[in-house]
Short mmCIF file of C-alpha atoms and ligand atoms in Angstrom, two decimals:
data_model
loop_
_atom_site.label_atom_id
_atom_site.label_comp_id
_atom_site.label_asym_id
_atom_site.label_seq_id
_atom_site.Cartn_x
_atom_site.Cartn_y
_atom_site.Cartn_z
CA MET A 1 -21.59 -19.99 4.01
CA ILE A 2 -19.95 -17.83 6.69
CA GLN A 3 -21.92 -14.77 7.81
CA ALA A 4 -19.78 -11.68 7.76
CA LYS A 5 -20.18 -8.04 8.92
CA ALA A 6 -18.57 -5.10 7.24
CA TYR A 7 -18.70 -1.45 6.22
CA ALA A 8 -19.57 -1.15 2.55
CA ALA A 9 -20.13 1.57 -0.01
CA GLN A 10 -23.38 0.70 -1.90
CA THR A 11 -22.64 3.12 -4.74
CA PRO A 12 -19.81 5.57 -5.58
CA GLU A 13 -22.00 8.37 -4.30
CA THR A 14 -22.80 6.93 -0.79
CA ASP A 15 -20.65 6.84 2.29
CA LEU A 16 -19.60 3.57 3.88
CA ALA A 17 -22.26 2.05 6.22
CA PRO A 18 -22.80 -1.22 8.01
CA TRP A 19 -23.57 -4.24 5.74
CA GLU A 20 -23.88 -7.92 6.18
CA PHE A 21 -22.90 -10.53 3.57
CA GLU A 22 -21.66 -14.12 3.20
CA ARG A 23 -18.14 -15.34 2.72
CA ARG A 24 -17.40 -18.78 1.20
CA ASP A 25 -17.01 -21.78 3.48
CA VAL A 26 -13.47 -22.75 4.30
CA GLY A 27 -12.23 -25.06 1.50
CA PRO A 28 -9.37 -27.60 1.85
CA HIS A 29 -6.77 -25.02 0.86
CA ASP A 30 -8.38 -21.93 2.63
CA VAL A 31 -7.58 -20.09 5.84
CA GLN A 32 -10.19 -18.12 7.79
CA ILE A 33 -8.94 -15.12 9.61
CA GLU A 34 -10.75 -13.09 12.21
CA ILE A 35 -9.84 -9.60 11.32
CA HIS A 36 -8.48 -7.45 14.17
CA TYR A 37 -7.15 -4.46 12.31
CA CYS A 38 -7.30 -3.04 8.81
CA GLY A 39 -5.28 -0.18 7.44
CA VAL A 40 -6.80 2.65 5.39
CA CYS A 41 -5.03 3.10 2.05
CA HIS A 42 -5.65 5.97 -0.32
CA SER A 43 -6.52 3.36 -2.87
CA ASP A 44 -9.65 2.52 -0.75
CA LEU A 45 -10.82 6.04 -1.33
CA HIS A 46 -9.92 6.06 -5.02
CA GLN A 47 -11.88 2.85 -5.51
CA ILE A 48 -15.13 3.55 -3.51
CA LYS A 49 -15.34 6.79 -5.50
CA ASP A 50 -14.81 5.10 -8.81
CA GLU A 51 -11.79 7.27 -9.50
CA TRP A 52 -9.80 4.62 -11.50
CA PHE A 53 -12.44 2.49 -13.28
CA PRO A 54 -16.05 1.42 -12.63
CA GLY A 55 -16.12 -0.63 -9.43
CA VAL A 56 -17.91 -3.68 -8.20
CA PHE A 57 -20.57 -2.54 -5.68
CA PRO A 58 -21.50 -3.05 -2.91
CA MET A 59 -17.79 -2.47 -2.16
CA VAL A 60 -16.08 -3.49 1.10
CA PRO A 61 -12.63 -1.79 0.94
CA GLY A 62 -9.48 -2.78 2.89
CA HIS A 63 -6.28 -4.61 1.85
CA GLU A 64 -4.05 -4.08 4.86
CA ILE A 65 -5.51 -6.99 6.90
CA VAL A 66 -4.16 -8.52 10.10
CA GLY A 67 -5.76 -10.91 12.60
CA LYS A 68 -5.88 -14.33 13.99
CA VAL A 69 -6.54 -17.58 12.17
CA VAL A 70 -9.74 -19.23 13.30
CA GLN A 71 -10.15 -22.14 10.90
CA VAL A 72 -7.97 -23.92 8.26
CA GLY A 73 -8.80 -26.39 5.58
CA ALA A 74 -7.68 -30.02 5.62
CA HIS A 75 -4.81 -29.48 3.27
CA VAL A 76 -3.44 -26.24 4.81
CA LYS A 77 0.12 -26.75 5.96
CA LYS A 78 1.53 -23.31 6.89
CA PHE A 79 -1.21 -22.10 9.33
CA LYS A 80 -3.20 -23.36 12.24
CA ALA A 81 -5.94 -21.83 14.41
CA GLY A 82 -4.51 -19.21 16.74
CA ASP A 83 -1.71 -18.02 14.42
CA LEU A 84 -1.35 -14.41 13.56
CA ALA A 85 -1.81 -13.79 9.82
CA GLY A 86 -2.11 -11.04 7.27
CA VAL A 87 -3.58 -10.52 3.76
CA GLY A 88 -2.62 -7.74 1.37
CA CYS A 89 -3.94 -6.51 -1.96
CA MET A 90 -4.27 -9.95 -3.70
CA VAL A 91 -6.11 -13.10 -2.72
CA ASP A 92 -5.37 -15.21 -5.77
CA SER A 93 -3.56 -15.46 -9.21
CA CYS A 94 -3.28 -18.15 -11.86
CA GLN A 95 -0.19 -19.64 -10.06
CA VAL A 96 1.22 -21.08 -13.32
CA CYS A 97 2.24 -18.21 -15.67
CA GLU A 98 5.83 -17.14 -15.94
CA ASN A 99 5.31 -14.17 -13.50
CA CYS A 100 3.55 -16.27 -10.83
CA LYS A 101 6.29 -18.81 -11.08
CA ASP A 102 8.87 -16.05 -10.55
CA GLY A 103 7.12 -14.88 -7.39
CA LEU A 104 5.58 -11.90 -9.14
CA GLU A 105 1.86 -12.84 -8.62
CA GLN A 106 1.05 -9.01 -8.69
CA TYR A 107 1.85 -9.15 -12.42
CA CYS A 108 0.10 -12.44 -13.08
CA LEU A 109 -0.39 -12.60 -16.85
CA GLU A 110 -4.09 -13.50 -16.39
CA GLY A 111 -4.43 -10.68 -13.82
CA ASN A 112 -4.20 -11.31 -10.10
CA THR A 113 -7.48 -11.37 -8.04
CA GLN A 114 -7.68 -8.24 -5.92
CA THR A 115 -8.82 -8.55 -2.30
CA TYR A 116 -11.81 -6.30 -3.02
CA ASN A 117 -13.44 -4.66 -5.98
CA ASN A 118 -12.86 -7.67 -8.15
CA LEU A 119 -14.36 -10.90 -9.17
CA ASP A 120 -12.70 -14.02 -7.91
CA ARG A 121 -11.78 -16.80 -10.41
CA SER A 122 -15.28 -18.31 -10.14
CA GLY A 123 -16.85 -14.93 -10.76
CA VAL A 124 -17.94 -14.04 -7.19
CA PRO A 125 -17.20 -10.51 -6.00
CA THR A 126 -14.36 -10.22 -3.53
CA TYR A 127 -14.79 -8.23 -0.29
CA GLY A 128 -12.01 -6.67 1.60
CA GLY A 129 -10.81 -6.06 5.18
CA TYR A 130 -13.23 -3.50 6.61
CA SER A 131 -15.03 -6.63 7.92
CA ASN A 132 -14.89 -8.96 10.77
CA THR A 133 -13.60 -12.08 8.90
CA ILE A 134 -12.09 -13.15 5.59
CA VAL A 135 -11.46 -16.56 3.86
CA VAL A 136 -8.33 -16.65 1.67
CA ARG A 137 -6.45 -19.49 -0.03
CA GLU A 138 -3.32 -20.42 1.89
CA GLU A 139 -0.80 -19.28 -0.78
CA PHE A 140 -2.02 -15.66 -0.25
CA VAL A 141 -1.90 -15.55 3.55
CA LEU A 142 1.21 -14.06 5.23
CA SER A 143 2.70 -14.98 8.58
CA VAL A 144 2.81 -12.10 10.97
CA SER A 145 5.25 -11.80 13.95
CA ASP A 146 3.99 -11.47 17.45
CA LYS A 147 7.05 -9.27 18.20
CA LEU A 148 5.52 -6.15 16.61
CA SER A 149 2.37 -4.24 17.36
CA LEU A 150 -0.40 -5.98 15.41
CA ALA A 151 -2.24 -2.73 14.63
CA ALA A 152 0.96 -1.07 13.36
CA THR A 153 1.77 -4.11 11.32
CA ALA A 154 -1.44 -3.86 9.22
CA PRO A 155 -0.12 -1.08 6.80
CA LEU A 156 2.90 -3.12 6.01
CA LEU A 157 0.64 -5.41 3.82
CA CYS A 158 0.17 -2.58 1.31
CA ALA A 159 2.04 0.59 2.15
CA GLY A 160 5.12 -1.49 3.34
CA ILE A 161 5.41 -3.87 0.46
CA THR A 162 4.65 -1.16 -2.17
CA THR A 163 7.61 0.83 -1.05
CA TYR A 164 9.96 -2.19 -0.01
CA SER A 165 9.63 -3.91 -3.39
CA PRO A 166 10.87 -1.13 -5.76
CA LEU A 167 13.68 -0.15 -3.30
CA ARG A 168 14.82 -3.74 -3.42
CA HIS A 169 14.25 -4.11 -7.19
CA TRP A 170 16.36 -1.01 -8.00
CA LYS A 171 18.86 -1.99 -5.24
CA VAL A 172 18.57 1.35 -3.47
CA GLY A 173 20.99 1.62 -0.60
CA LYS A 174 24.41 2.93 0.56
CA GLY A 175 25.80 5.57 -1.66
CA HIS A 176 22.44 6.51 -3.17
CA LYS A 177 20.53 9.74 -2.70
CA LEU A 178 16.80 8.82 -2.51
CA ALA A 179 13.99 11.33 -2.47
CA VAL A 180 10.61 10.27 -1.26
CA LEU A 181 7.91 12.39 -2.81
CA GLY A 182 4.81 12.76 -0.72
CA LEU A 183 4.89 11.97 3.04
CA GLY A 184 1.66 9.93 3.49
CA GLY A 185 1.07 6.33 4.26
CA LEU A 186 3.31 5.01 1.42
CA GLY A 187 5.89 7.80 1.79
CA HIS A 188 6.57 7.30 5.50
CA MET A 189 7.30 3.64 4.83
CA GLY A 190 9.52 4.55 1.92
CA VAL A 191 11.46 6.79 4.33
CA LYS A 192 11.82 4.06 6.85
CA PHE A 193 13.03 1.41 4.34
CA GLY A 194 15.29 3.87 2.51
CA VAL A 195 17.01 4.68 5.82
CA ALA A 196 17.19 0.98 6.78
CA PHE A 197 18.81 0.17 3.41
CA GLY A 198 21.46 2.86 3.98
CA ALA A 199 20.39 5.51 1.44
CA GLU A 200 20.64 9.26 2.12
CA VAL A 201 16.96 10.11 2.18
CA THR A 202 15.26 13.49 1.30
CA VAL A 203 11.47 14.04 1.88
CA LEU A 204 9.96 16.23 -0.85
CA SER A 205 6.62 17.43 0.63
CA THR A 206 3.96 20.05 0.04
CA SER A 207 3.41 20.25 3.85
CA ALA A 208 6.04 22.42 5.66
CA SER A 209 4.48 21.27 8.94
CA LYS A 210 5.90 17.65 8.34
CA GLU A 211 9.55 18.63 8.53
CA GLN A 212 10.25 17.60 12.14
CA ALA A 213 8.14 14.44 11.74
CA ALA A 214 10.09 13.50 8.62
CA LYS A 215 13.40 13.91 10.49
CA ASP A 216 11.85 11.88 13.35
CA LEU A 217 11.27 9.04 10.76
CA GLY A 218 14.88 9.19 9.93
CA ALA A 219 14.94 11.32 6.81
CA HIS A 220 18.18 13.18 6.52
CA HIS A 221 16.80 16.27 4.60
CA PHE A 222 13.48 17.85 3.97
CA VAL A 223 12.37 19.97 1.02
CA VAL A 224 9.13 21.98 0.87
CA THR A 225 8.12 21.75 -2.85
CA SER A 226 6.21 25.01 -2.79
CA ASP A 227 9.44 26.82 -2.04
CA PRO A 228 11.36 27.54 -5.41
CA GLU A 229 14.68 28.16 -3.64
CA GLN A 230 14.59 24.89 -1.77
CA VAL A 231 13.67 23.07 -4.92
CA LYS A 232 16.37 24.75 -6.90
CA ALA A 233 18.96 23.63 -4.38
CA VAL A 234 18.22 19.97 -5.07
CA LYS A 235 18.02 20.14 -8.95
CA GLY A 236 19.97 17.25 -10.60
CA SER A 237 20.83 15.59 -7.26
CA PHE A 238 18.90 12.36 -6.75
CA ASP A 239 19.61 8.86 -7.90
CA PHE A 240 16.12 7.83 -7.30
CA ILE A 241 12.76 9.48 -6.56
CA LEU A 242 10.03 7.27 -5.06
CA ASP A 243 6.86 9.14 -6.07
CA THR A 244 3.98 8.24 -3.78
CA VAL A 245 1.62 11.16 -4.67
CA SER A 246 -2.07 10.38 -5.00
CA ALA A 247 -2.93 13.41 -7.08
CA VAL A 248 -1.76 14.80 -10.51
CA HIS A 249 1.49 16.76 -10.06
CA ASP A 250 4.24 18.29 -12.21
CA MET A 251 6.28 15.41 -13.45
CA ASP A 252 8.69 17.69 -15.34
CA LEU A 253 9.62 19.46 -12.16
CA TYR A 254 10.33 16.29 -10.28
CA LEU A 255 12.26 14.66 -13.17
CA SER A 256 14.54 17.75 -13.18
CA LEU A 257 15.68 16.82 -9.61
CA LEU A 258 17.19 13.46 -10.90
CA ARG A 259 20.87 13.34 -11.65
CA THR A 260 22.15 11.80 -14.89
CA ASN A 261 20.80 8.18 -15.24
CA GLY A 262 18.45 8.78 -12.43
CA THR A 263 15.13 6.97 -12.07
CA LEU A 264 11.75 8.20 -10.89
CA ILE A 265 9.82 5.29 -9.63
CA ASN A 266 6.15 5.92 -9.61
CA VAL A 267 3.98 4.07 -7.14
CA GLY A 268 1.18 6.67 -6.75
CA VAL A 269 -1.94 6.26 -8.82
CA PRO A 270 -3.48 9.68 -9.59
CA THR A 271 -6.81 9.60 -11.43
CA GLU A 272 -5.61 11.61 -14.45
CA PRO A 273 -2.78 10.69 -16.90
CA TYR A 274 0.52 12.40 -16.52
CA SER A 275 2.00 14.68 -18.99
CA VAL A 276 5.75 14.49 -19.50
CA GLN A 277 7.87 16.71 -21.70
CA PRO A 278 10.23 14.37 -23.66
CA PHE A 279 13.25 16.67 -22.84
CA SER A 280 12.66 15.90 -19.15
CA LEU A 281 13.73 12.28 -19.78
CA LEU A 282 16.31 12.56 -22.57
CA THR A 283 18.24 15.28 -20.81
CA GLY A 284 20.40 13.27 -18.52
CA ARG A 285 19.15 9.92 -19.78
CA ARG A 286 16.59 9.79 -17.03
CA SER A 287 13.97 7.00 -16.56
CA MET A 288 10.53 6.92 -15.34
CA ALA A 289 9.35 3.59 -13.98
CA GLY A 290 6.37 2.14 -12.11
CA SER A 291 5.98 -0.56 -9.49
CA GLY A 292 2.88 -2.35 -8.14
CA ILE A 293 2.70 -3.82 -4.60
CA GLY A 294 5.01 -6.97 -4.43
CA GLY A 295 4.79 -10.79 -4.77
CA ILE A 296 3.84 -13.03 -1.88
CA ALA A 297 7.41 -14.25 -1.16
CA GLU A 298 8.75 -10.71 -1.13
CA THR A 299 5.87 -9.61 1.05
CA GLN A 300 6.84 -12.30 3.58
CA GLU A 301 10.49 -11.30 3.27
CA MET A 302 9.40 -7.58 3.96
CA LEU A 303 7.36 -8.77 7.09
CA ASP A 304 10.31 -10.76 8.40
CA PHE A 305 12.71 -7.83 7.76
CA CYS A 306 10.38 -5.50 9.72
CA ALA A 307 10.19 -8.02 12.61
CA GLU A 308 13.99 -8.28 12.66
CA HIS A 309 14.52 -4.53 12.44
CA ASN A 310 11.59 -3.50 14.54
CA ILE A 311 9.99 -1.49 11.72
CA VAL A 312 6.14 -0.79 11.75
CA SER A 313 3.97 1.95 10.46
CA ASP A 314 3.21 5.10 12.49
CA ILE A 315 -0.58 4.79 12.93
CA GLU A 316 -3.63 6.47 14.24
CA LEU A 317 -6.14 3.86 15.37
CA ILE A 318 -9.78 4.74 14.53
CA ASP A 319 -13.28 3.54 15.12
CA ILE A 320 -14.87 2.25 12.03
CA LYS A 321 -17.78 4.75 12.39
CA ASP A 322 -15.23 7.52 11.85
CA ILE A 323 -14.08 6.18 8.41
CA THR A 324 -15.68 8.91 6.29
CA ALA A 325 -14.19 11.63 8.41
CA SER A 326 -10.78 9.91 8.28
CA TYR A 327 -10.97 9.81 4.50
CA ALA A 328 -11.62 13.63 4.49
CA ARG A 329 -8.46 14.06 6.71
CA MET A 330 -6.42 11.80 4.46
CA LEU A 331 -7.34 13.87 1.41
CA LYS A 332 -5.95 16.89 3.17
CA GLY A 333 -2.64 15.08 3.99
CA ASP A 334 -3.69 15.25 7.62
CA VAL A 335 -2.68 11.83 8.90
CA ARG A 336 0.56 10.65 10.73
CA TYR A 337 0.86 8.47 8.65
CA ARG A 338 -1.74 5.73 8.42
CA PHE A 339 -5.25 5.32 9.84
CA VAL A 340 -5.93 1.81 11.01
CA ILE A 341 -9.40 0.56 11.86
CA ASP A 342 -9.81 -1.25 15.15
CA MET A 343 -12.17 -3.96 13.92
CA ALA A 344 -13.45 -4.48 17.56
CA THR A 345 -15.50 -1.29 16.95
CA LEU A 346 -17.42 -2.93 14.06
P1 NAP B 401 -1.71 9.29 1.33
O1 NAP B 401 -1.54 8.72 2.68
O2 NAP B 401 -2.91 10.15 1.08
O3 NAP B 401 -0.33 10.04 0.98
C1 NAP B 401 -0.27 10.79 -0.26
C2 NAP B 401 0.69 11.94 -0.02
O4 NAP B 401 0.91 12.58 -1.29
C3 NAP B 401 0.04 13.07 0.81
O5 NAP B 401 0.20 12.82 2.21
C4 NAP B 401 0.79 14.30 0.38
O6 NAP B 401 2.08 14.36 1.05
C5 NAP B 401 1.03 14.03 -1.07
N1 NAP B 401 0.07 14.81 -1.99
C6 NAP B 401 -1.32 14.60 -1.95
N2 NAP B 401 -1.75 15.52 -2.84
C7 NAP B 401 -0.72 16.07 -3.55
C8 NAP B 401 -0.68 16.98 -4.57
N3 NAP B 401 -1.68 17.47 -5.26
N4 NAP B 401 0.64 17.34 -4.97
C9 NAP B 401 1.74 16.86 -4.35
N5 NAP B 401 1.70 15.97 -3.33
C10 NAP B 401 0.47 15.66 -2.97
O7 NAP B 401 -1.83 8.06 0.27
P2 NAP B 401 -1.19 6.66 0.25
O8 NAP B 401 -2.07 5.67 0.94
O9 NAP B 401 0.21 6.78 0.66
O10 NAP B 401 -1.25 6.36 -1.35
C11 NAP B 401 -0.55 7.16 -2.23
C12 NAP B 401 -0.85 6.69 -3.69
O11 NAP B 401 -0.34 5.47 -3.91
C13 NAP B 401 -2.36 6.57 -4.00
O12 NAP B 401 -2.62 7.05 -5.30
C14 NAP B 401 -2.67 5.13 -3.91
O13 NAP B 401 -3.73 4.68 -4.71
C15 NAP B 401 -1.32 4.62 -4.51
N6 NAP B 401 -0.97 3.14 -4.19
C16 NAP B 401 -0.28 2.48 -5.04
C17 NAP B 401 0.17 1.23 -4.87
C18 NAP B 401 0.98 0.47 -5.90
O14 NAP B 401 0.96 -0.76 -5.87
N7 NAP B 401 1.65 1.14 -6.73
C19 NAP B 401 -0.23 0.60 -3.71
C20 NAP B 401 -0.95 1.33 -2.70
C21 NAP B 401 -1.28 2.70 -2.95
P3 NAP B 401 2.71 15.74 1.46
O15 NAP B 401 1.82 16.27 2.54
O16 NAP B 401 4.05 15.29 2.00
O17 NAP B 401 2.86 16.58 0.29
ZN1 ZN B 402 -3.08 0.04 -0.55
#
């Protein structure tokens, strides 16, 4: 077994603290990565606090992982020691169902194996990226370009693919008015991709203070959602709304901002169910959809697209001992736009 160091939550009531555990040995199809940086996703906070479902504890969060390959199994073809590599939200899937064969491992009909807070296919708990090293089967390891800042690449593994995938699926681009709801980790990547794909992008935010920053990210317009006049001015105007909000919010209000045949794509995962007034959908034949991360091939496509177009996340690099304070800031929407842990501080 491989000795690993991490920060873990022992229970939903305790803060993250140093913890040591064992990773499996590198099998013939495995890649071992020395983790250099790991992004801090709001999903980490939802899960260590058991906000979605009862978790697997001790829990080592982290699914925006980048680092250097240190060891590969005998049958590994795509990677060698010294390569830069990344791991996102999944580390395995059945690989044979219809969805896995279509490159939609995130929708594996048997359920994908999540990078943490899950049991792997042999029943062993998975532990995520707030750690010095990880062992992952080759199919779930991504190639990372050395052209981009490695720390700023980390958030692409979740925030990046979670916004890239639905914008590609719904073919959002030139001629479309796209609203990005919530300017946090996912939202700021949604703005960057929406702009890169040629859409006219509006940020819908509760934080008036983010206006200039939204424009700096490339957004064409900014609407403060607490101002009824500003909201009224955009009623019925968007082809798509990419909803990245992490807390319960007024769906009927946001659906009313879609034009006829418009679609609200939900990627946020608040802890309570939504309520939706049926008239909000049938008026104007509006749709409400959802999307989860992205498949492995599409994640690689997104990383390659980012390397080609020089797109990374805007990050604030943190020491791992500041993780609990960083969660508190994330809850207040006070992060521009993603915390990334420098794993050298572990
Ligand atoms: P984040 O950085 O905390 O950003 C969320 C943003 O939502 C905040 O910055 C804030 O933006 C807005 N917001 C927060 N509370 C709000 C409220 N009560 N009403 C309206 N807006 C509010 O979080 P994140 O890491 O981007 O994650 C966002 C959500 O996506 C989380 O629920 C996460 O679990 C989920 N997620 C889903 C997937 C997937 O596969 N679908 C993948 C990753 C994450 P403003 O200040 O601009 O209002
Ligand atoms: Zn995430």
